[in-house]
Short mmCIF file of C-alpha atoms and ligand atoms in Angstrom, two decimals:
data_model
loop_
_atom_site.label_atom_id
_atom_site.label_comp_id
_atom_site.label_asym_id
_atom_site.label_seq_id
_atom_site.Cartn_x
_atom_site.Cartn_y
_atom_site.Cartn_z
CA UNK A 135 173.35 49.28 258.11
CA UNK A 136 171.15 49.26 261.07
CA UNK A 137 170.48 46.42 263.77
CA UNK A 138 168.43 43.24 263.15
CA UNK A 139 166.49 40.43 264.72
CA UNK A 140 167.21 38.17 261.92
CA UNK A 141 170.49 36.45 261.39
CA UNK A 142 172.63 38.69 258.93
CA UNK A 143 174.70 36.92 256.14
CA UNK A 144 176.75 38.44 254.01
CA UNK A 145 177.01 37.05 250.41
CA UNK A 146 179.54 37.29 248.24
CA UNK A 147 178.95 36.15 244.70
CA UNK A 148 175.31 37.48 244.30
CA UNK A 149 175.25 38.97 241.28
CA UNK A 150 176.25 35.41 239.89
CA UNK A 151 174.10 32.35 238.98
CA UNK A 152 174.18 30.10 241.95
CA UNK A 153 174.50 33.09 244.64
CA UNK A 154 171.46 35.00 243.65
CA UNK A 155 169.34 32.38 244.01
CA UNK A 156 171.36 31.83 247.32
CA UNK A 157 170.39 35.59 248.15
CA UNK A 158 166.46 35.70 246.51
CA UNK A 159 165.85 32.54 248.77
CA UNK A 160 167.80 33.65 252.03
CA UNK A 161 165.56 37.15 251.60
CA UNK A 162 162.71 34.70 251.23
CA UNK A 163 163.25 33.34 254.40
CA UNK A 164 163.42 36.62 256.00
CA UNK A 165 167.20 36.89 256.57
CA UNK A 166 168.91 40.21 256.29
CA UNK A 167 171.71 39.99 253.73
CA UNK A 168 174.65 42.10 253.04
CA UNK A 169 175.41 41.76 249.12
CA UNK A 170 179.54 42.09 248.56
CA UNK A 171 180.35 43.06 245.32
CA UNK A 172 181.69 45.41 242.77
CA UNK A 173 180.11 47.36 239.66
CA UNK A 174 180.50 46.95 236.09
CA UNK A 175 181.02 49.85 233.95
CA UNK A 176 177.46 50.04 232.90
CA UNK A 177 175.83 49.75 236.45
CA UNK A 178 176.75 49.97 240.20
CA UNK A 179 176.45 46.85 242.85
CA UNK A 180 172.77 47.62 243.91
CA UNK A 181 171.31 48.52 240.11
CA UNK A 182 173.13 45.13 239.11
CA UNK A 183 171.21 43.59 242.22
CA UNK A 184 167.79 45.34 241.75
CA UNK A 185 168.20 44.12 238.18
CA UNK A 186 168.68 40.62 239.41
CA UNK A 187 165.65 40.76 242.32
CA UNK A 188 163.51 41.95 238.97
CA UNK A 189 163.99 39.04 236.88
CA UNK A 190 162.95 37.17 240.25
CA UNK A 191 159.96 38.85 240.61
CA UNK A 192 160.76 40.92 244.02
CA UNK A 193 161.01 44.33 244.87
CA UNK A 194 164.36 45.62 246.65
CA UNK A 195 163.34 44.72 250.22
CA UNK A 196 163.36 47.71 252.72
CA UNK A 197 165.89 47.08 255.63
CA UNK A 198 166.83 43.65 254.73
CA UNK A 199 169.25 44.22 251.55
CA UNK A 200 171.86 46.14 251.84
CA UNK A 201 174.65 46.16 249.25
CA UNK A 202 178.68 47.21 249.54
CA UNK A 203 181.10 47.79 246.75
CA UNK A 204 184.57 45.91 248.31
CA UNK A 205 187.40 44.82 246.59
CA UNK A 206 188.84 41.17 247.90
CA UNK A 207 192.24 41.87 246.25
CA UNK A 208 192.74 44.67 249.44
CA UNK A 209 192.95 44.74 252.54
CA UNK A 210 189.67 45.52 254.83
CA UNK A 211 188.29 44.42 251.51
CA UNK A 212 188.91 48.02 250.00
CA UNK A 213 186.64 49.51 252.82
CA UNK A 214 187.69 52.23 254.87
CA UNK A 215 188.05 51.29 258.69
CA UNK A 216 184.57 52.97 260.01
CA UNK A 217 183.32 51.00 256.98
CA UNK A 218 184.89 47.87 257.42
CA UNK A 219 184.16 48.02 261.30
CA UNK A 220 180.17 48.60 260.54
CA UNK A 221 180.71 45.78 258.29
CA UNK A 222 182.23 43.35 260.93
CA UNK A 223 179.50 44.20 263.49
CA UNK A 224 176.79 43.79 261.10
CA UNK A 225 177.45 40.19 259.84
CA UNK A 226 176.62 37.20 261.68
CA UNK A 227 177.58 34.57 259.27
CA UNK A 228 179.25 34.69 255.57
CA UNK A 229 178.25 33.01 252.31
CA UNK A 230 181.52 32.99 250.30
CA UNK A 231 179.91 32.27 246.37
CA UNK A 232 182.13 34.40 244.48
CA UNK A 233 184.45 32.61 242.55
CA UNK A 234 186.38 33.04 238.64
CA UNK A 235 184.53 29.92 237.15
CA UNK A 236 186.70 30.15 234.21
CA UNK A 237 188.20 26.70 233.17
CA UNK A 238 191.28 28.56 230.83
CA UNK A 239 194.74 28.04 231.62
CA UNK A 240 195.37 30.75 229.92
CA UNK A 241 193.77 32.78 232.85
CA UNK A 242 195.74 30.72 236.01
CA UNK A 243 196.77 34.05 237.49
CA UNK A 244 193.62 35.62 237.42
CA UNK A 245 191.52 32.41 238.47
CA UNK A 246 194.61 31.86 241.18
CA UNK A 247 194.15 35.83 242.54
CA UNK A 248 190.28 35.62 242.54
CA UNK A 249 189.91 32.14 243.92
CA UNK A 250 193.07 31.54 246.55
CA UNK A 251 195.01 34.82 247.13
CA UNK A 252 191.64 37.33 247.93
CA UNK A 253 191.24 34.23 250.56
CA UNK A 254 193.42 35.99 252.95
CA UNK A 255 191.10 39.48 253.13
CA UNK A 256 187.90 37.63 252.77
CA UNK A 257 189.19 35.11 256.07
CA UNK A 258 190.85 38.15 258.03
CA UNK A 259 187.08 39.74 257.65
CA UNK A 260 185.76 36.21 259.32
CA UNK A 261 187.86 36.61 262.28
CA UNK A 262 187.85 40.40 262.32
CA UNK A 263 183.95 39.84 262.05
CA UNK A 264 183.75 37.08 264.70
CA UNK A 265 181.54 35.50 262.57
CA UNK A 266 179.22 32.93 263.63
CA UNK A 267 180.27 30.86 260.39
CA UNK A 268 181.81 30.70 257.28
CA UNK A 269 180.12 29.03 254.75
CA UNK A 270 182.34 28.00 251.68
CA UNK A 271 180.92 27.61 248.31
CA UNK A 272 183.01 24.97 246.27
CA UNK A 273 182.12 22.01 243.50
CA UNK A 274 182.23 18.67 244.05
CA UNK A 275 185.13 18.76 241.61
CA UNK A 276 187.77 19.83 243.90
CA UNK A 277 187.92 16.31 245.00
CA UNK A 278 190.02 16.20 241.68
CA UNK A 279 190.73 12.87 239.90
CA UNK A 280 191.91 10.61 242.70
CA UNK A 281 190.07 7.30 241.89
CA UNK A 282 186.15 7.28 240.96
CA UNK A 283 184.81 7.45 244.87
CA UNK A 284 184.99 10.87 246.33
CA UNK A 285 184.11 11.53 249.59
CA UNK A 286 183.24 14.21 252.00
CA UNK A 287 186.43 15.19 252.65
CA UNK A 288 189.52 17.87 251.59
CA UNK A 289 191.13 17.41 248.57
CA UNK A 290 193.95 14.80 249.06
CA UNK A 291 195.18 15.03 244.75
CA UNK A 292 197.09 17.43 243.07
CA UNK A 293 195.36 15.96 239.66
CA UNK A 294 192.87 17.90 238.55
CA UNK A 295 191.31 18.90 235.13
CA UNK A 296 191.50 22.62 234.93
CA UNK A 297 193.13 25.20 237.09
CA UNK A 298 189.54 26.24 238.30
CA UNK A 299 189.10 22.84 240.19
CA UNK A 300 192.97 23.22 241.17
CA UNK A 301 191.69 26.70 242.57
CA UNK A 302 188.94 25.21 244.16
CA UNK A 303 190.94 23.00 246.25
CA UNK A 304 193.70 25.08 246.97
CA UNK A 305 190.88 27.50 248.67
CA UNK A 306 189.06 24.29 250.58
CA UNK A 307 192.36 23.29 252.28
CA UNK A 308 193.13 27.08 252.91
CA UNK A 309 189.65 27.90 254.40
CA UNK A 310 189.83 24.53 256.23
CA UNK A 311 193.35 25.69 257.91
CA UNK A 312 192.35 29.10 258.72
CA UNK A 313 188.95 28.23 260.50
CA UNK A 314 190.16 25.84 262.44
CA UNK A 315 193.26 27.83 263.67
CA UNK A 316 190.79 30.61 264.22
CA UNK A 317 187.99 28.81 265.95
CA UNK A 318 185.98 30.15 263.24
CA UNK A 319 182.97 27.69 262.60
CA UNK A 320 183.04 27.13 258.90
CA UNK A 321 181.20 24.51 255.84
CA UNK A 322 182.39 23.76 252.53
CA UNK A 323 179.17 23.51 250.38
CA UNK A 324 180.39 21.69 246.91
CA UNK A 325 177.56 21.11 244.38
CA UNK A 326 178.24 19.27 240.96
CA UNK A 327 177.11 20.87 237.50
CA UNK A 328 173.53 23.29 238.16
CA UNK A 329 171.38 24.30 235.57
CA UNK A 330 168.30 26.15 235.28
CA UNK A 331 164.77 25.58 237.87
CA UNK A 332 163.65 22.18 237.47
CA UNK A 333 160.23 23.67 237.57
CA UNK A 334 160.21 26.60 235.23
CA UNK A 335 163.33 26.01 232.93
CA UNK A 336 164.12 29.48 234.07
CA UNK A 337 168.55 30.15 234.27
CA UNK A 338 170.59 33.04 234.55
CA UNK A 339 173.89 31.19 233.04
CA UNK A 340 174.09 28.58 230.28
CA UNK A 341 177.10 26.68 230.37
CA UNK A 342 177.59 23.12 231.35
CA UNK A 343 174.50 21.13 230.25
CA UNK A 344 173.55 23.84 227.60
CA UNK A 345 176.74 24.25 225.99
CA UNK A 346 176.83 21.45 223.46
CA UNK A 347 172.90 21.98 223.14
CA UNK A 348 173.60 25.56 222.17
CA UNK A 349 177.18 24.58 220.47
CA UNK A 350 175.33 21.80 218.02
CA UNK A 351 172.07 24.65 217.42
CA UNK A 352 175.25 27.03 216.07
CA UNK A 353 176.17 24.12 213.91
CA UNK A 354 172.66 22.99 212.68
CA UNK A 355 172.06 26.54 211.52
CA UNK A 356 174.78 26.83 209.73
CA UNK A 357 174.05 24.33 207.31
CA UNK A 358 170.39 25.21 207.99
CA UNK A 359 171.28 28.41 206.17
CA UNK A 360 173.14 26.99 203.60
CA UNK A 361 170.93 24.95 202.16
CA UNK A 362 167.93 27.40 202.65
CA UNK A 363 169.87 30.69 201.64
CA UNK A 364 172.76 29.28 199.31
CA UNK A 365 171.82 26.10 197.71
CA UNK A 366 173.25 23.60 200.20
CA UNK A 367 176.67 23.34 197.94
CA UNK A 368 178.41 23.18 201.41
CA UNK A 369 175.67 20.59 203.24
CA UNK A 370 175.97 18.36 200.24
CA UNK A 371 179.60 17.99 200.12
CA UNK A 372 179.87 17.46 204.20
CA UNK A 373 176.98 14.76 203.62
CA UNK A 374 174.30 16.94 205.53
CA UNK A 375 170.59 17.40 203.94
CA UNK A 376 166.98 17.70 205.03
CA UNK A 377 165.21 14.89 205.39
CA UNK A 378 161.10 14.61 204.30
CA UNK A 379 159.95 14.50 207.74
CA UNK A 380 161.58 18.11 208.23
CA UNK A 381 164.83 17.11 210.03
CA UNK A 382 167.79 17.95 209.21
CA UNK A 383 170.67 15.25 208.92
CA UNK A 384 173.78 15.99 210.53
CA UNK A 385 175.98 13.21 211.16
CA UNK A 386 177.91 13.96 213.76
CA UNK A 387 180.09 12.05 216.02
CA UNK A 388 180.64 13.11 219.55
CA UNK A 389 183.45 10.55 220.31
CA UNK A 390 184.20 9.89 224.24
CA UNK A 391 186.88 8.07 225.87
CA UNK A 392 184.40 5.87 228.09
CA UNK A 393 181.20 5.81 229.11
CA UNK A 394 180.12 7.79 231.70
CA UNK A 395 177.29 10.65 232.33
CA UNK A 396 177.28 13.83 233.51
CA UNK A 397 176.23 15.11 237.29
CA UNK A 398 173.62 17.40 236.78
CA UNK A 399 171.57 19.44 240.00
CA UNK A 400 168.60 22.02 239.30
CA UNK A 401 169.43 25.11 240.85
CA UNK A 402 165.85 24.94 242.70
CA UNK A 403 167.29 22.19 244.29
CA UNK A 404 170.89 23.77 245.18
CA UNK A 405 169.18 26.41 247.30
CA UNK A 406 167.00 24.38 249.05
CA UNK A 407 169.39 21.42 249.60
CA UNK A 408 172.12 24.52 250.80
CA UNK A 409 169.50 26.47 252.58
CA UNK A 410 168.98 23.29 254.66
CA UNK A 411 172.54 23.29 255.42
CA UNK A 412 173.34 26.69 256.16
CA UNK A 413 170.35 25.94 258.70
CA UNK A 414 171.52 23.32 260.30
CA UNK A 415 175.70 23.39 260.02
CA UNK A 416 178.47 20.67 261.04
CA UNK A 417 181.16 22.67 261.74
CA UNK A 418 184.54 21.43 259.39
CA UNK A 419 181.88 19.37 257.38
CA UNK A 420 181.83 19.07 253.62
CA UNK A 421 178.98 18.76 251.99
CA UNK A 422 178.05 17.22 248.35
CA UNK A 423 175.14 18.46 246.69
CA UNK A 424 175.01 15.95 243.83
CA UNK A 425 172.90 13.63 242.12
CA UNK A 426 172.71 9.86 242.65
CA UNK A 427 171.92 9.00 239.15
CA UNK A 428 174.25 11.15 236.62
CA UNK A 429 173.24 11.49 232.98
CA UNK A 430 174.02 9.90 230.33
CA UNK A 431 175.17 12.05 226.96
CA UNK A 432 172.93 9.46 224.73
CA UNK A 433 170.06 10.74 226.98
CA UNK A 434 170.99 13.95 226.46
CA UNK A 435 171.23 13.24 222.68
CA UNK A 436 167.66 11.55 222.56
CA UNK A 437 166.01 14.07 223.95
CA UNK A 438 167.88 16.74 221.72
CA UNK A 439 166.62 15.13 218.48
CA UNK A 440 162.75 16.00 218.24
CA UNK A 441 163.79 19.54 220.19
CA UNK A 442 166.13 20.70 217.11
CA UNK A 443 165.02 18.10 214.80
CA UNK A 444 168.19 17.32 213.94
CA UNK A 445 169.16 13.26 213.11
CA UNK A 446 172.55 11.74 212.95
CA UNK A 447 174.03 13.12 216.30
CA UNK A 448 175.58 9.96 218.04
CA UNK A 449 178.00 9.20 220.66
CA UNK A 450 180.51 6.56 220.69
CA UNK A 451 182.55 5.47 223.39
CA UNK A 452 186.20 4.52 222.39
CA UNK A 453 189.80 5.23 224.16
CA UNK A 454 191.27 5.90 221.38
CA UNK A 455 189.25 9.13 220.14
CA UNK A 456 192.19 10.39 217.74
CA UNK A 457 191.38 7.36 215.15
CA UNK A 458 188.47 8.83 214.23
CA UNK A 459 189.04 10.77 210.66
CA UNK A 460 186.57 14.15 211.84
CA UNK A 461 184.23 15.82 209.34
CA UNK A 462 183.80 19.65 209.51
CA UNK A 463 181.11 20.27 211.68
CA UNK A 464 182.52 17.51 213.89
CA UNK A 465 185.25 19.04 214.41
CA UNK A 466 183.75 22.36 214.87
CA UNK A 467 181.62 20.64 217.68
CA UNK A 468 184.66 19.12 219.52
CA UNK A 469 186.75 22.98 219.93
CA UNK A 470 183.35 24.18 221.27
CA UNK A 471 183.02 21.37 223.88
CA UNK A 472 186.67 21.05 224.32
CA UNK A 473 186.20 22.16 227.92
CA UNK A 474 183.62 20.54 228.73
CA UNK A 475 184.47 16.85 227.61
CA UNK A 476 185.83 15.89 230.87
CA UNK A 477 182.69 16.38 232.84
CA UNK A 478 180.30 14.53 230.16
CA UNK A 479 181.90 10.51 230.53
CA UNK A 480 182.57 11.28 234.31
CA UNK A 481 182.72 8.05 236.97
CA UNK A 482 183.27 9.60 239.87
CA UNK A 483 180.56 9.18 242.88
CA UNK A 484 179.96 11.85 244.97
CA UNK A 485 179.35 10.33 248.65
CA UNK A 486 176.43 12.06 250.35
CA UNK A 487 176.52 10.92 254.10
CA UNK A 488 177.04 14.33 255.38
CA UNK A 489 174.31 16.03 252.65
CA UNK A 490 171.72 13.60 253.55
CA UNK A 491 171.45 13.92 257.00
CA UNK A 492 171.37 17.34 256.81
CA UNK A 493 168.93 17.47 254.07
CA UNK A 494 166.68 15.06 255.76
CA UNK A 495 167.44 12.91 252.47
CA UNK A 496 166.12 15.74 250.06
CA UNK A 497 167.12 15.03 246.62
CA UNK A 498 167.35 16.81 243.10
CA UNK A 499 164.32 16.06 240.51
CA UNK A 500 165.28 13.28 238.01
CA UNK A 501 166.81 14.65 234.82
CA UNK A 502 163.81 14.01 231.81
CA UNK A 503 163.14 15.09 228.18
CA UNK A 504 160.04 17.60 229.96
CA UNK A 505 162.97 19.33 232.10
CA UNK A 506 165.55 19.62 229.11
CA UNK A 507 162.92 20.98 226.82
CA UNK A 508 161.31 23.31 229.36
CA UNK A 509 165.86 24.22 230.46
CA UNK A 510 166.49 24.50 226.54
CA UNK A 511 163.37 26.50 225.90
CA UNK A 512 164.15 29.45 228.01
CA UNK A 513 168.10 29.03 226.84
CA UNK A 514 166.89 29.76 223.19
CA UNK A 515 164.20 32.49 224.43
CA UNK A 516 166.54 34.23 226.37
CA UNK A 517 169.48 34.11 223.85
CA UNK A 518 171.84 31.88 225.78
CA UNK A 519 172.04 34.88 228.39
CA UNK A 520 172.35 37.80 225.66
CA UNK A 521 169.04 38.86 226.51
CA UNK A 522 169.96 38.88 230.44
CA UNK A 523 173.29 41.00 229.65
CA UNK A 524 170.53 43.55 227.76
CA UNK A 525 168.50 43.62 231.15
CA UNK A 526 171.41 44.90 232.86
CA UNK A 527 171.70 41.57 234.64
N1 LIG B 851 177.38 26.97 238.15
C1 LIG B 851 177.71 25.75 238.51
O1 LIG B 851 177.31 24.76 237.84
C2 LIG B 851 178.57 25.50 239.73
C3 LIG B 851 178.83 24.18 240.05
C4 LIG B 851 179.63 23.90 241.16
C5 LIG B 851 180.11 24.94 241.92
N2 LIG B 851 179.84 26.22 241.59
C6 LIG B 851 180.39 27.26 242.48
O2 LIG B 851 179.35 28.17 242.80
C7 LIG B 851 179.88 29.47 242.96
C8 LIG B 851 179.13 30.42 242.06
O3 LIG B 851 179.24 29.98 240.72
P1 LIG B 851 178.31 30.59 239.59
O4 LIG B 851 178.09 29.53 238.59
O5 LIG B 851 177.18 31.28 240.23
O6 LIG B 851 179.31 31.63 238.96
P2 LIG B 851 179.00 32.98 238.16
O7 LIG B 851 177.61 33.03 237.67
O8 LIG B 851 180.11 33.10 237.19
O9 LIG B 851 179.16 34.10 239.27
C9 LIG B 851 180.41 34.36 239.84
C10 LIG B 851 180.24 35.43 240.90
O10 LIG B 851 181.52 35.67 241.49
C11 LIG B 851 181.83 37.04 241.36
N3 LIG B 851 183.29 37.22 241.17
C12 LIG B 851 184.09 36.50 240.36
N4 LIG B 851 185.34 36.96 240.45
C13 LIG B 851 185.31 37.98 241.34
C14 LIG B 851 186.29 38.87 241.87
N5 LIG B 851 187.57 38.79 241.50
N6 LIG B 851 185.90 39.82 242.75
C15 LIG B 851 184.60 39.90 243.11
N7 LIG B 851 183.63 39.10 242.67
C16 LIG B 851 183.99 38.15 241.80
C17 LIG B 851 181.07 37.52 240.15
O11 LIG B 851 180.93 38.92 240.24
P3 LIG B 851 180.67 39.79 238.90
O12 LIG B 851 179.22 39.54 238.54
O13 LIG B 851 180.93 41.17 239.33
O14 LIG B 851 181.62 39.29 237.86
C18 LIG B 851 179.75 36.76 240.34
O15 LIG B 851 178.96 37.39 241.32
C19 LIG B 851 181.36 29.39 242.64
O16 LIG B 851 182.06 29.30 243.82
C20 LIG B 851 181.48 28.11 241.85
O17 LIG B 851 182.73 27.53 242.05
C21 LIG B 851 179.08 26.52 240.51
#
């Protein structure tokens, strides 16, 4: 490390989705970053992150990247003191982005360790660091399930759909606690659901919005198989054929409890609607980097239809979901999406007051077929992400 005229932030979480955008666009800008992470077996911290800054288009930038193997679970972060003291001097502000994003309950002590207990090293390095600020990197979803109108406040619920938002929270109030008994200026950044650039269709993770998409494209070719490579015994019987205009009909049922949509942001518009913030911080201030105008799933639907010519996908809206008798590939749909149901017939709005003014009103583009096809497109040409893992990224 080395000294600097421009601001140094060290980012945690950039070999992930939202935070290497966060880092690509912070370089952009001409910030000097300090990337905190760890290696895989296959590749250390700065191949991963050269790997990444490839698929972006950019070179490794001389003396404004640096990267550091830590370890949150330790103390010092797994660094030895000269380290960890050359680390502290370096870094003006933090960008905490790392997070488990797993929704399993089966994994509470691992989401638990990565999301609330490495809190304590990662905060100790804040004060240790004397940092400037602490920016937090939540969702929107920590608010939990306290009523339909969340504001831009700390989580005030202990209901919560998965122990990732319970995580989520739990970290908020912690941060929120230790900053303010430390003096340590700090934000809590919480965007909704992100997918791919609004403008190029281009993603590094495919969850969320893609996962039915990809989870009904699994299903289609099933049957698509069947009835091209053994005689469509199976299609017939489940009441699934091709039709003469090419499509394939599938009837499937995606029942949900209400009616609701789902709050999707571009990732292009994450960065810059964060970027904005990170310029410009309220200290203690949460921030919601949402969309007015959520989604509907029968949008989604439509717009899936001509892209996998597939007819007979519907949704209906009915509290009582468990009256409805399920054919095969229905229920093969609903353990795919299992996770994700929550998020897809969702009522909660997200207040903006603080996001606006310090976005200068900036909002995401509006969700349309061209954006899904362009999203879905680069999905299906990059594998759903297999072809990333083969990159090295
Ligand atoms: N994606 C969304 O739609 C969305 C929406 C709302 C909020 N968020 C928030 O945005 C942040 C980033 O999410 P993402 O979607 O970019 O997730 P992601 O693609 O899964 O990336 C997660 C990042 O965290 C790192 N990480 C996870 N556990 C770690 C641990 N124990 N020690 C060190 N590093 C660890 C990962 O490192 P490795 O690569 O080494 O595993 C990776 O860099 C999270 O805080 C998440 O809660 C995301």
């Amino acid at each position: 490390m080395h000294p600097h005229n421009t601001p140094t932030i060290a980012l945690t979480g950039a070999t992930g989705f939202l935070g290497s955008h966060l880092m690509a666009a912070l370089l952009e800008k001409g910030y000097h970053v300090i990337a905190l992470g760890r290696s895989t077996d296959d590749a250390t911290l700065s191949q991963r992150i050269a790997n990444i800054l490839k698929w972006f288009g950019k070179e490794v930038p001389t003396g404004r990247l640096d990267t550091i193997e830590i370890n949150f679970s330790q103390e010092a972060l797994g660094l030895d003191r000269p380290k960890y003291k050359e680390l502290c001097q370096a870094s003006d502000q933090m960008i905490h982005c790392a997070s488990d994003t797993s929704f399993s309950e089966r994994r509470r002590q691992q989401v638990f360790d990565s999301n609330v207990h490495s809190l304590n090293h990662i905060l100790k390095f804040a004060a240790d660091a004397r940092l400037q600020f602490f920016h937090y990197i939540s969702t929107a979803y920590a608010c939990g399930m306290n009523g339909t109108a969340c504001k831009e406040q700390l989580p005030n619920t202990t209901d919560f759909v998965n122990v990732y938002e319970e995580s989520k929270a739990q970290a908020e109030k912690n941060i929120a606690t230790f900053c303010e008994e430390n003096a340590i200026p700090h934000t809590i950044i919480r965007p909704t659901i992100v997918y791919g650039d609004s403008r190029t269709g281009r993603s590094l993770k495919f969850n969320a919005l893609y996962y039915p998409i990809r989870s009904l494209m699994a299903i289609r070719d099933i049957y698509l198989n069947d009835i091209k490579n053994n005689g469509g015994k199976k299609s017939q019987m489940h009441g699934i054929k091709m039709d003469e205009d090419g499509y394939l009909f599938l009837p499937l049922k995606i029942v949900l409890p209400k009616s609701g949509g789902l709050n999707l942001i571009p990732i292009d518009y994450f960065v810059n609607a964060a970027l904005q913030i990170i310029q410009n911080p309220g200290t203690g201030e949460i921030y919601h980097i949402s969309n007015k105008t959520p989604v509907k799933l029968d949008e989604i639907v439509n717009y899936n239809e001509p892209f996998m010519k597939v007819k007979g996908v519907e949704i209906v809206y009915d509290d009582s979901p468990e009256n409805y008798d399920r054919n095969p590939a229905e229920e093969l749909f609903d353990r795919y999406i299992k996770a994700y149901l929550p998020y897809m017939h969702d009522n909660r709005v997200f207040d903006r007051t603080n996001t606006d003014r310090a976005t200068s009103d900036l909002q995401p583009a509006a969700f349309n077929h061209d954006i899904f096809v362009r999203c879905m497109n680069y999905a299906v040409k990059m594998e759903w992400g297999e072809k990333l893992k083969r990159l090295g990224i």
